[in-house]
Coordinates of C-alpha atoms in Angstrom, one line a residue:
Chain A
X1 CA -1.9 -15.4 35.6
X2 CA 0.8 -17.7 34.4
X3 CA 3.2 -15.3 32.7
X4 CA 3.6 -11.6 32.1
X5 CA 0.8 -10.4 29.9
X6 CA -0.6 -14.0 29.5
X7 CA -4.2 -14.4 30.6
X8 CA -6.0 -17.7 31.2
X9 CA -9.6 -17.2 31.8
X10 CA -11.2 -19.2 34.6
X11 CA -14.5 -18.1 33.2
X12 CA -13.9 -18.0 29.4
X13 CA -16.2 -15.6 27.7
X14 CA -18.3 -16.9 24.9
X15 CA -18.4 -15.6 21.3
X16 CA -22.1 -14.6 21.0
X17 CA -21.8 -13.6 17.3
X18 CA -19.5 -12.3 14.7
X19 CA -20.0 -10.2 11.5
X20 CA -17.7 -9.4 8.7
X21 CA -17.9 -7.4 5.5
X22 CA -15.4 -7.5 2.6
X23 CA -14.8 -5.8 -0.7
X24 CA -14.4 -6.8 -4.3
X25 CA -11.0 -8.5 -4.0
X26 CA -12.1 -10.4 -0.9
X27 CA -15.2 -11.5 -2.9
X28 CA -12.8 -13.1 -5.4
X29 CA -10.7 -14.7 -2.7
X30 CA -11.0 -18.2 -1.1
X31 CA -12.8 -17.0 2.0
X32 CA -15.6 -15.3 0.1
X33 CA -18.3 -17.7 1.3
X34 CA -17.5 -17.0 5.0
X35 CA -18.3 -13.3 4.7
X36 CA -21.6 -12.0 5.9
X37 CA -21.6 -9.3 3.2
X38 CA -19.4 -8.4 0.2
X39 CA -19.7 -5.0 -1.3
X40 CA -19.2 -4.6 -5.1
X41 CA -18.9 -0.8 -4.7
X42 CA -15.9 -0.4 -2.4
X43 CA -16.7 3.3 -2.1
X44 CA -19.9 2.2 -0.3
X45 CA -21.7 5.3 -1.7
X46 CA -19.5 7.6 0.5
X47 CA -17.8 10.8 -0.4
X48 CA -14.4 9.6 0.6
X49 CA -12.5 6.3 1.0
X50 CA -12.0 7.1 4.7
X51 CA -15.8 7.2 5.2
X52 CA -16.2 4.1 3.1
X53 CA -14.0 2.2 5.6
X54 CA -16.2 3.7 8.4
X55 CA -19.3 2.3 6.6
X56 CA -17.7 -1.2 6.4
X57 CA -16.9 -1.2 10.1
X58 CA -20.4 0.0 11.0
X59 CA -22.0 -2.7 8.8
X60 CA -19.8 -5.4 10.4
X61 CA -20.8 -4.3 13.9
X62 CA -24.5 -4.1 12.9
X63 CA -24.4 -7.6 11.5
X64 CA -22.7 -9.0 14.6
X65 CA -25.2 -7.3 16.9
X66 CA -28.1 -8.5 14.8
X67 CA -26.9 -12.1 14.8
X68 CA -26.4 -11.8 18.6
X69 CA -30.0 -10.4 18.8
X70 CA -28.7 -7.3 20.6
X71 CA -29.3 -3.6 20.2
X72 CA -26.4 -1.2 20.5
X73 CA -27.8 -0.1 23.8
X74 CA -27.3 -3.7 25.1
X75 CA -23.6 -3.3 24.5
X76 CA -21.5 -2.3 27.5
X77 CA -18.5 -1.4 25.3
X78 CA -17.1 -1.7 21.8
X79 CA -13.3 -1.9 21.6
X80 CA -11.7 -1.4 18.3
X81 CA -9.4 0.3 15.9
X82 CA -8.2 0.8 12.3
X83 CA -5.2 1.9 10.3
X84 CA -6.2 5.5 9.6
X85 CA -4.4 8.4 11.3
X86 CA -5.9 9.0 14.7
X87 CA -8.2 5.9 14.3
X88 CA -10.8 8.0 12.4
X89 CA -12.4 5.1 10.6
X90 CA -13.9 3.7 13.8
X91 CA -14.4 7.1 15.4
X92 CA -16.6 8.1 12.5
X93 CA -18.3 4.6 12.4
X94 CA -19.2 4.8 16.0
X95 CA -21.0 8.2 15.6
X96 CA -24.6 7.6 16.6
X97 CA -24.0 4.2 18.0
X98 CA -25.4 4.1 21.5
X99 CA -22.5 2.2 23.2
X100 CA -19.3 3.2 25.0
X101 CA -16.4 3.2 22.6
X102 CA -12.8 2.3 23.4
X103 CA -10.5 3.3 20.5
X104 CA -7.4 1.1 20.1
X105 CA -4.4 1.3 17.9
X106 CA -1.9 -1.4 17.3
X107 CA -1.9 -1.4 13.5
X108 CA -2.7 -4.8 12.1
X109 CA -2.6 -6.4 15.6
X110 CA -5.7 -4.4 16.7
X111 CA -8.2 -7.3 16.3
X112 CA -6.5 -9.7 18.7
X113 CA -5.7 -6.7 21.0
X114 CA -9.3 -5.7 21.2
X115 CA -10.6 -9.3 21.5
X116 CA -8.1 -10.1 24.3
X117 CA -9.0 -6.9 26.2
X118 CA -12.8 -7.5 25.7
X119 CA -12.4 -11.1 26.8
X120 CA -10.6 -10.0 30.0
X121 CA -13.2 -7.4 30.8
X122 CA -16.1 -9.8 30.2
X123 CA -14.4 -12.7 32.1
X124 CA -13.7 -10.4 35.0
X125 CA -17.3 -9.4 35.2
X126 CA -16.7 -5.7 34.4
X127 CA -18.7 -5.9 31.2
X128 CA -21.6 -8.1 30.3
X129 CA -21.7 -7.7 26.5
X130 CA -18.6 -6.3 24.7
X131 CA -17.7 -6.1 21.0
X132 CA -14.2 -6.1 19.5
X133 CA -13.8 -4.8 16.0
X134 CA -11.2 -3.7 13.4
X135 CA -11.2 -2.5 9.9
X136 CA -9.0 -1.5 7.0
X137 CA -9.6 -0.3 3.5
X138 CA -7.1 -0.7 0.6
X139 CA -7.9 2.7 -0.9
X140 CA -7.8 4.6 2.4
X141 CA -4.5 2.9 3.2
X142 CA -2.9 3.5 -0.2
X143 CA -3.7 7.2 -0.3
X144 CA -2.6 7.8 3.2
X145 CA 0.5 5.6 3.4
X146 CA 1.7 5.0 -0.1
X147 CA 0.8 6.6 -3.4
X148 CA -2.3 7.9 -5.1
X149 CA -4.5 5.1 -6.5
X150 CA -4.0 6.3 -10.1
X151 CA -0.2 6.4 -9.7
X152 CA 1.7 3.8 -11.8
X153 CA 4.5 3.0 -9.4
X154 CA 5.0 -0.8 -9.5
X155 CA 4.6 -2.7 -6.2
X156 CA 7.6 -4.6 -4.9
X157 CA 6.9 -8.4 -4.7
X158 CA 7.4 -8.5 -0.9
X159 CA 4.8 -5.8 -0.4
X160 CA 1.3 -6.9 0.8
X161 CA -2.2 -5.9 -0.2
X162 CA -4.3 -4.1 2.4
X163 CA -7.6 -5.9 3.0
X164 CA -10.8 -4.0 2.3
X165 CA -13.0 -5.2 5.1
X166 CA -14.1 -5.1 8.7
X167 CA -14.8 -7.8 11.3
X168 CA -16.7 -7.5 14.6
X169 CA -17.1 -10.1 17.4
X170 CA -19.6 -9.8 20.3
X171 CA -18.6 -11.5 23.5
X172 CA -20.9 -12.6 26.3
X173 CA -20.1 -14.3 29.7
X174 CA -19.6 -18.1 29.2
X175 CA -22.1 -20.6 30.6
X176 CA -24.8 -23.0 29.5
X177 CA -28.1 -22.3 28.0
X178 CA -27.2 -19.4 25.8
X179 CA -28.2 -19.5 22.1
X180 CA -25.4 -20.0 19.5
X181 CA -25.1 -21.3 16.0
X182 CA -23.4 -24.7 16.1
X183 CA -21.0 -25.4 18.9
X184 CA -20.2 -22.5 21.2
X185 CA -16.8 -20.9 20.9
X186 CA -14.9 -19.5 23.9
X187 CA -11.9 -17.3 24.4
X188 CA -9.8 -19.5 26.6
X189 CA -6.8 -17.2 26.9
X190 CA -5.0 -14.2 25.6
X191 CA -1.5 -12.8 25.5
X192 CA -0.3 -9.3 24.9
X193 CA 2.9 -9.0 23.1
X194 CA 6.2 -7.2 23.7
X195 CA 7.4 -4.6 21.1
X196 CA 10.1 -6.4 19.1
X197 CA 12.4 -4.6 16.7
X198 CA 14.3 -6.9 14.4
X199 CA 16.1 -4.1 12.6
X200 CA 14.1 -4.3 9.4
X201 CA 13.9 -0.8 7.7
X202 CA 12.2 -1.9 4.4
X203 CA 8.5 -0.7 4.7
X204 CA 7.6 -2.9 1.7
X205 CA 8.7 -6.0 3.7
X206 CA 6.6 -5.7 6.9
X207 CA 6.1 -9.5 7.1
X208 CA 9.7 -9.9 7.9
X209 CA 9.6 -7.2 10.5
X210 CA 6.6 -8.7 12.3
X211 CA 7.6 -12.4 12.3
X212 CA 10.0 -12.1 15.3
X213 CA 7.2 -10.4 17.3
X214 CA 4.8 -13.1 16.4
X215 CA 7.1 -15.9 17.5
X216 CA 8.0 -14.0 20.7
X217 CA 4.3 -13.9 21.8
X218 CA 3.6 -17.4 20.7
X219 CA 6.6 -18.8 22.5
X220 CA 5.8 -16.9 25.7
X221 CA 2.2 -18.1 25.6
X222 CA 3.2 -21.7 25.0
X223 CA 5.7 -21.5 27.8
X224 CA 3.2 -19.9 30.2
X225 CA 0.4 -22.3 29.5
X226 CA 2.4 -25.5 28.9
X227 CA 0.8 -26.0 25.6
X228 CA 2.6 -27.3 22.5
X229 CA 2.1 -26.4 18.9
X230 CA 1.1 -30.1 18.3
X231 CA -1.6 -29.7 21.0
X232 CA -3.3 -27.0 19.0
X233 CA -5.3 -27.6 15.8
X234 CA -4.0 -24.5 14.1
X235 CA -2.0 -21.3 14.8
X236 CA -3.2 -18.4 12.7
X237 CA -1.0 -15.4 12.4
X238 CA -2.5 -12.1 11.2
X239 CA -0.7 -10.8 8.2
X240 CA 2.9 -12.1 8.0
X241 CA 2.4 -12.9 4.3
X242 CA 4.6 -15.3 2.4
X243 CA 7.9 -13.8 3.5
X244 CA 7.0 -13.4 7.1
X245 CA 5.4 -16.8 7.4
X246 CA 8.6 -18.6 6.2
X247 CA 10.6 -16.5 8.6
X248 CA 8.2 -17.4 11.5
X249 CA 8.6 -21.2 10.9
X250 CA 12.4 -20.8 10.7
X251 CA 12.4 -18.8 14.0
X252 CA 10.4 -21.5 15.7
X253 CA 12.7 -24.2 14.3
X254 CA 15.7 -22.3 15.8
X255 CA 13.9 -22.6 19.2
X256 CA 13.2 -26.3 18.6
X257 CA 9.5 -26.0 17.8
X258 CA 7.8 -27.3 14.7
X259 CA 5.0 -25.0 13.6
X260 CA 3.4 -27.5 11.2
X261 CA -0.1 -26.2 11.7
X262 CA 0.7 -22.6 11.1
X263 CA -1.6 -20.6 8.8
X264 CA -1.5 -17.0 7.9
X265 CA -4.7 -14.9 7.5
X266 CA -2.9 -12.8 4.8
X267 CA -2.3 -16.0 2.7
X268 CA -5.8 -17.4 3.4
X269 CA -7.8 -14.4 2.4
X270 CA -6.4 -14.2 -1.2
X271 CA -5.3 -16.7 -3.7
X272 CA -1.8 -15.4 -4.6
X273 CA -1.7 -17.6 -7.8
X274 CA -4.8 -15.9 -9.2
X275 CA -4.9 -12.5 -7.5
X276 CA -2.1 -9.9 -7.9
X277 CA -1.6 -9.2 -4.2
X278 CA 2.2 -9.5 -3.7
X279 CA 3.1 -11.4 -0.6
X280 CA -0.5 -11.6 0.6
X281 CA -3.1 -9.6 2.5
X282 CA -2.5 -7.2 5.3
X283 CA -4.2 -4.6 7.4
X284 CA -6.2 -4.4 10.6
X285 CA -9.2 -5.9 8.7
X286 CA -7.1 -8.9 7.5
X287 CA -7.1 -10.9 10.7
X288 CA -10.5 -9.5 11.7
X289 CA -12.1 -10.8 8.5
X290 CA -10.2 -14.2 8.5
X291 CA -11.3 -14.6 12.1
X292 CA -15.0 -14.0 11.4
X293 CA -15.2 -15.6 7.9
X294 CA -13.0 -18.6 8.4
X295 CA -11.7 -19.3 12.0
X296 CA -14.9 -18.9 14.0
X297 CA -17.1 -20.8 11.5
X298 CA -14.5 -23.6 11.4
X299 CA -14.5 -23.9 15.2
X300 CA -18.3 -23.9 15.3
X301 CA -18.4 -26.6 12.6
X302 CA -16.0 -28.8 14.6
X303 CA -13.2 -28.5 12.0
X304 CA -10.8 -27.4 14.8
X305 CA -11.2 -27.5 18.6
X306 CA -8.5 -25.3 19.8
X307 CA -6.6 -22.6 17.8
X308 CA -4.5 -19.5 18.4
X309 CA -5.1 -16.2 16.6
X310 CA -2.0 -14.1 16.6
X311 CA -2.6 -10.7 15.0
X312 CA 0.6 -8.9 14.1
X313 CA 1.2 -5.2 13.8
X314 CA 4.0 -3.0 12.4
X315 CA 4.1 0.1 14.5
X316 CA 6.1 2.6 12.5
X317 CA 4.8 5.8 11.0
X318 CA 5.6 7.4 7.7
X319 CA 7.8 9.9 9.5
X320 CA 9.8 7.3 11.4
X321 CA 10.2 5.3 8.2
X322 CA 11.5 8.3 6.3
X323 CA 13.8 9.1 9.2
X324 CA 15.4 5.7 8.5
X325 CA 14.2 4.1 11.8
X326 CA 13.6 0.3 11.8
X327 CA 10.1 -1.1 12.2
X328 CA 9.0 -2.0 15.7
X329 CA 6.4 -4.8 15.7
X330 CA 4.0 -6.3 18.2
X331 CA 1.8 -9.4 18.2
X332 CA -1.2 -10.1 20.4
X333 CA -2.7 -13.5 20.8
X334 CA -6.0 -15.1 21.7
X335 CA -6.8 -18.7 22.2
X336 CA -10.1 -19.8 20.8
X337 CA -11.7 -23.1 21.8
X338 CA -14.8 -24.9 20.7
X339 CA -17.0 -26.8 23.2
X340 CA -19.4 -26.1 26.0
X341 CA -16.9 -24.7 28.5
X342 CA -13.8 -24.0 26.5
X343 CA -11.9 -25.1 29.7
X344 CA -10.9 -28.7 29.1
X345 CA -7.2 -29.2 29.1
X346 CA -7.3 -25.6 30.1
X347 CA -6.5 -22.9 32.4
X348 CA -4.2 -23.3 35.3
Chain B
X1 CA 12.9 -10.2 -14.0
X2 CA 13.4 -11.0 -17.7
X3 CA 9.7 -10.7 -18.2
X4 CA 9.6 -7.4 -16.3
X5 CA 12.3 -6.0 -18.5
X6 CA 10.6 -7.3 -21.7
X7 CA 7.4 -5.5 -20.7
X8 CA 9.3 -2.3 -19.8
X9 CA 11.1 -2.5 -23.1
X10 CA 8.0 -3.1 -25.2
X11 CA 5.7 -0.5 -23.5
X12 CA 8.4 2.1 -23.0
X13 CA 9.6 1.6 -26.6
X14 CA 6.1 1.8 -27.8
X15 CA 5.5 5.2 -26.0
X16 CA 8.7 6.5 -27.5
X17 CA 7.6 5.2 -30.9
X18 CA 4.3 7.1 -30.6
X19 CA 6.3 10.1 -29.6
X20 CA 8.4 9.8 -32.7
X21 CA 5.3 9.5 -34.9
X22 CA 3.9 12.7 -33.2
X23 CA 7.2 14.5 -33.7
X24 CA 7.4 13.6 -37.3
X25 CA 3.8 14.7 -37.8
X26 CA 4.5 18.1 -36.2
X27 CA 7.7 18.6 -38.2
X28 CA 5.7 17.8 -41.4
X29 CA 3.1 20.4 -40.4
X30 CA 5.9 23.0 -40.5
X31 CA 6.9 23.4 -36.9
X32 CA 10.5 24.0 -35.9
X33 CA 12.5 21.2 -34.3
X34 CA 12.2 22.8 -30.8
X35 CA 8.5 23.4 -31.2
X36 CA 7.8 20.0 -32.6
X37 CA 9.6 18.4 -29.5
X38 CA 7.6 20.6 -27.2
X39 CA 4.3 19.8 -28.9
X40 CA 5.2 16.1 -28.7
X41 CA 5.7 16.4 -25.0
X42 CA 2.5 18.3 -24.5
X43 CA 0.5 15.8 -26.5
X44 CA 2.0 12.8 -24.6
X45 CA 1.2 14.6 -21.3
X46 CA -2.4 15.1 -22.3
X47 CA -2.8 11.5 -23.4
X48 CA -1.2 10.3 -20.1
X49 CA -3.5 12.6 -18.1
X50 CA -6.6 11.2 -19.9
X51 CA -5.4 7.6 -19.3
X52 CA -4.7 8.4 -15.6
X53 CA -8.1 9.9 -15.2
X54 CA -9.8 6.8 -16.6
X55 CA -7.7 4.6 -14.4
X56 CA -5.9 2.9 -17.3
X57 CA -2.4 4.2 -16.7
X58 CA -2.1 2.5 -13.4
X59 CA -3.4 -0.8 -14.9
X60 CA -0.8 -0.7 -17.7
X61 CA 1.9 0.3 -15.2
X62 CA 1.2 -2.7 -13.0
X63 CA 2.6 -4.7 -16.0
X64 CA 5.0 -2.3 -17.6
X65 CA 6.8 -1.0 -14.5
X66 CA 9.6 1.3 -15.7
X67 CA 8.1 1.2 -19.2
X68 CA 5.4 3.6 -18.0
X69 CA 7.5 5.3 -15.3
X70 CA 10.5 6.6 -17.3
X71 CA 8.8 8.3 -20.3
X72 CA 7.4 11.8 -19.8
X73 CA 4.0 10.1 -19.6
X74 CA 5.1 8.7 -16.2
X75 CA 6.0 12.2 -15.0
X76 CA 2.5 13.4 -16.1
X77 CA 1.0 10.5 -14.2
X78 CA 3.0 11.5 -11.1
X79 CA 1.4 15.0 -11.3
X80 CA -2.1 14.1 -12.4
X81 CA -2.8 11.1 -10.1
X82 CA -2.3 12.9 -6.8
X83 CA -4.3 15.8 -8.2
X84 CA -7.3 13.5 -8.7
X85 CA -6.6 11.5 -5.5
X86 CA -6.3 14.5 -3.1
X87 CA -9.1 16.8 -4.5
X88 CA -11.1 15.3 -1.6
X89 CA -8.9 17.5 0.6
X90 CA -9.6 20.6 -1.5
X91 CA -8.5 22.1 -4.8
X92 CA -5.8 24.2 -3.1
X93 CA -4.5 22.3 -0.1
X94 CA -5.3 19.0 -1.6
X95 CA -5.1 18.7 -5.4
X96 CA -2.7 21.6 -6.2
X97 CA -0.3 21.1 -3.2
X98 CA -0.1 17.3 -3.6
X99 CA 0.7 17.5 -7.4
X100 CA 4.3 18.0 -6.3
X101 CA 4.8 15.2 -3.8
X102 CA 6.4 12.9 -6.5
X103 CA 7.1 15.4 -9.3
X104 CA 8.5 18.1 -7.0
X105 CA 11.9 16.4 -6.3
X106 CA 12.3 15.8 -10.1
X107 CA 11.9 19.5 -10.8
X108 CA 14.1 20.6 -7.8
X109 CA 17.0 18.4 -8.7
X110 CA 16.6 18.9 -12.4
X111 CA 16.5 22.7 -12.2
X112 CA 19.4 22.9 -9.7
X113 CA 21.5 20.5 -11.8
X114 CA 20.8 22.5 -15.0
X115 CA 21.7 25.8 -13.2
X116 CA 25.0 24.3 -11.9
X117 CA 25.8 23.1 -15.4
X118 CA 24.8 26.6 -16.8
X119 CA 27.2 28.2 -14.4
X120 CA 30.0 25.8 -15.2
X121 CA 29.4 26.4 -18.9
X122 CA 29.6 30.1 -18.3
X123 CA 33.1 29.6 -16.8
X124 CA 34.3 27.1 -19.4
X125 CA 33.0 28.9 -22.4
X126 CA 35.9 31.2 -23.1
X127 CA 38.2 28.1 -23.5
X128 CA 35.7 25.7 -25.2
X129 CA 34.2 28.1 -27.6
X130 CA 37.6 29.1 -29.0
Chain C
X1 CA 14.2 3.6 -39.7
X2 CA 13.8 6.5 -37.3
X3 CA 10.8 4.8 -35.8
X4 CA 12.8 1.6 -35.2
X5 CA 15.6 3.5 -33.4
X6 CA 13.0 5.5 -31.3
X7 CA 11.5 2.2 -30.2
X8 CA 14.8 0.4 -29.5
X9 CA 16.5 3.3 -27.7
X10 CA 13.4 4.3 -25.8
X11 CA 12.7 0.7 -24.9
X12 CA 16.3 0.2 -23.7
X13 CA 16.3 3.2 -21.5
X14 CA 13.0 1.9 -19.9
X15 CA 14.4 -1.6 -19.5
X16 CA 17.5 -0.1 -17.7
X17 CA 15.0 1.6 -15.3
X18 CA 13.3 -1.7 -14.8
X19 CA 16.7 -3.3 -13.8
X20 CA 17.1 -0.5 -11.3
X21 CA 13.6 -1.2 -9.9
X22 CA 14.2 -5.0 -9.7
X23 CA 17.8 -5.1 -8.6
X24 CA 18.1 -2.2 -6.2
X25 CA 16.0 -0.8 -3.4
X26 CA 15.5 2.5 -5.3
X27 CA 11.9 3.7 -5.2
X28 CA 10.2 5.0 -8.4
X29 CA 10.5 8.6 -7.1
X30 CA 14.2 8.3 -6.7
X31 CA 14.6 6.7 -10.1
X32 CA 12.8 9.6 -11.7
X33 CA 14.9 12.1 -9.9
X34 CA 18.1 10.2 -10.8
X35 CA 17.1 9.9 -14.5
X36 CA 16.7 13.7 -14.8
X37 CA 19.9 14.5 -13.0
X38 CA 21.7 11.8 -15.1
X39 CA 20.2 13.4 -18.2
X40 CA 21.7 16.8 -17.2
X41 CA 25.1 15.1 -16.6
X42 CA 25.1 13.2 -19.9
X43 CA 24.1 16.3 -21.8
X44 CA 26.8 18.3 -20.1
X45 CA 29.3 15.6 -21.1
X46 CA 28.1 15.9 -24.7
X47 CA 27.0 12.3 -24.8
X48 CA 23.2 12.8 -25.0
X49 CA 22.9 15.0 -28.2
X50 CA 24.2 12.1 -30.4
X51 CA 21.6 9.8 -29.0
X52 CA 18.8 12.4 -29.7
X53 CA 20.1 12.8 -33.3
X54 CA 19.9 9.0 -33.7
X55 CA 16.7 8.1 -31.9
X56 CA 14.6 11.3 -31.9
X57 CA 11.7 10.8 -29.5
X58 CA 13.4 7.6 -28.3
X59 CA 15.9 9.8 -26.5
X60 CA 13.7 12.9 -25.7
X61 CA 10.6 11.2 -24.3
X62 CA 12.3 9.3 -21.4
X63 CA 13.1 11.5 -18.4
X64 CA 16.8 11.5 -19.4
X65 CA 15.6 13.7 -22.3
X66 CA 14.0 16.0 -19.8
X67 CA 17.3 16.4 -18.1
X68 CA 18.9 17.0 -21.5
X69 CA 16.3 19.7 -22.3
X70 CA 17.0 21.5 -19.0
X71 CA 20.8 21.4 -19.6
X72 CA 20.5 22.6 -23.2
X73 CA 18.2 25.3 -22.1
X74 CA 20.7 26.5 -19.5
X75 CA 23.6 26.5 -22.0
X76 CA 21.5 28.4 -24.7
X77 CA 20.4 31.0 -22.2
X78 CA 24.0 31.5 -20.9
X79 CA 25.0 32.1 -24.5
X80 CA 22.2 34.8 -24.8
X81 CA 22.3 36.5 -21.5
X82 CA 25.3 35.4 -19.6
X83 CA 25.4 34.0 -16.1
X84 CA 21.8 34.9 -15.4
X85 CA 20.9 32.4 -18.1
X86 CA 22.0 29.5 -15.9
X87 CA 19.1 30.3 -13.7
X88 CA 16.5 31.0 -16.4
X89 CA 17.4 28.6 -19.1
X90 CA 16.5 25.2 -17.7
X91 CA 12.9 25.7 -16.6
X92 CA 12.2 28.0 -19.6
X93 CA 13.1 25.3 -22.0
X94 CA 11.0 22.8 -20.0
X95 CA 8.1 25.1 -19.3
X96 CA 5.7 23.8 -22.1
X97 CA 5.8 20.2 -20.7
X98 CA 5.7 21.2 -17.1
X99 CA 2.8 23.7 -17.4
X100 CA 0.9 21.2 -19.5
X101 CA 1.3 18.7 -16.7
X102 CA 0.0 21.2 -14.1
X103 CA -2.9 22.2 -16.3
X104 CA -3.8 18.6 -17.0
X105 CA -3.6 17.8 -13.3
X106 CA -6.0 20.6 -12.4
X107 CA -8.4 19.7 -15.2
X108 CA -8.3 16.0 -14.2
X109 CA -8.9 16.9 -10.6
X110 CA -12.1 18.7 -11.6
X111 CA -13.4 16.0 -13.9
X112 CA -12.2 12.7 -12.6
X113 CA -12.6 10.8 -9.3
X114 CA -10.3 8.4 -7.5
X115 CA -10.8 4.8 -8.4
X116 CA -10.2 1.5 -6.6
X117 CA -7.3 -0.5 -8.2
X118 CA -9.2 -3.8 -7.9

């Protein structure tokens, strides 16, 4: 333990498999090839958009388990969450799944939150096989948080587009001799973020509200581990979008750090020049899908050796926003490393 | 921004131009001025409802912005779209109740403002009418 | 000529709304509410009827015209039934459009389903 909420795993858990499912807009985006499944009918044959999101989450988990050659009963726990009120997307998705379920909520930061917690539990030997998953659905989010889908209110340019998709990652204890596609990927470390409120009250500009939280967690992790941005191949934030990404780089500059290898999942998953998505993608499924469709395959293929995933979440509710309260934000971080142990240059 | 305004102007103007064509038609059919105006509104509301139900209104609005928001067709869209969206939560507690989430404030403030003006007019009338 | 004025005046009122959307933090719901109240105020000041005479539907179809309708209804009812008319006039005048919206909403809810925007 080298800093408050900063975890360096002496026995880094291994990513056994990952699965992700996306919708139609994701199928038109640059990461389409990395998805395990893309659904044309975003209703997924369900009676409601909420259940459609549950179906996406369930499918992502099923794919991850299948790739890991595991049955649900081999899973010691699944940790995950979504954007719906009371986390219902995953609660309904996990009905009939024979595995303990730990529901989480940290808005769009849920994927890294779940992955960090699952990695700690596996690394500590408390769980043998654990899954982390997160989902979001554009239609379910619009009707719950914004306006009806048929309503013609024009979107503000700083607003982001909720990703329709789900991602699931299965973790197993690290060590040699375990099957994996390509190079094994490990979770080398994790950091849980502090709640940071930068005083932003505009709910159509959540990227700006979350950027300070992202930098807070990244800076604390770098300080605690002695790593530098240049020593990492990439730093992926969850869904800061265009506005928040610029702000993050500026905040880092003010602290004397150059974030040249920063990428944002919200900007990777869609092509803003071709797709009308405002300032980029967002949602709990955004970093989950980018992780499974882009980051993990890139690590396995040797494109990067060591990266950070920093999922960012805006923690207001409709009520607090209407009451004029500013937006509290949090960012959770995991460090992913490719290689046999994931430890080189590693944990103190 | 210039492009936004051009779209709003063209589409909004077009909807009003359609309204004027309808009004002229109803007047020609022998309706009074008041009835022709009311029939025009009702026709535009019905057209907007159909376009909303087919998902076209939202697509046009993504371009037209205030051009589809400000005409009465935008008010109809604000009533019809939640009715469709929230029927999943029931026809009473969902569709009917939610019809007023966007349109309700318009009716509340419009009705109260007109009542205030009516009361003021009642007080002013003895002087103005003379 | 009437058609041209309807297009120009209606278009201008919408373009003004677009400026409010782009330059201020006002949400669509607030702009709609503001337009109706502004319509009542302009009508009360006697400024809106000349615009209606000029542009016809170009002035009555935008929500400012809805406010004008409410204000006119209140004035006419006050003339006919006194102070009580202030309460009955506005919504009575607007009842055709409002009831049409509600009926269309219910019908659409029965017939149509929510669609993805993609």
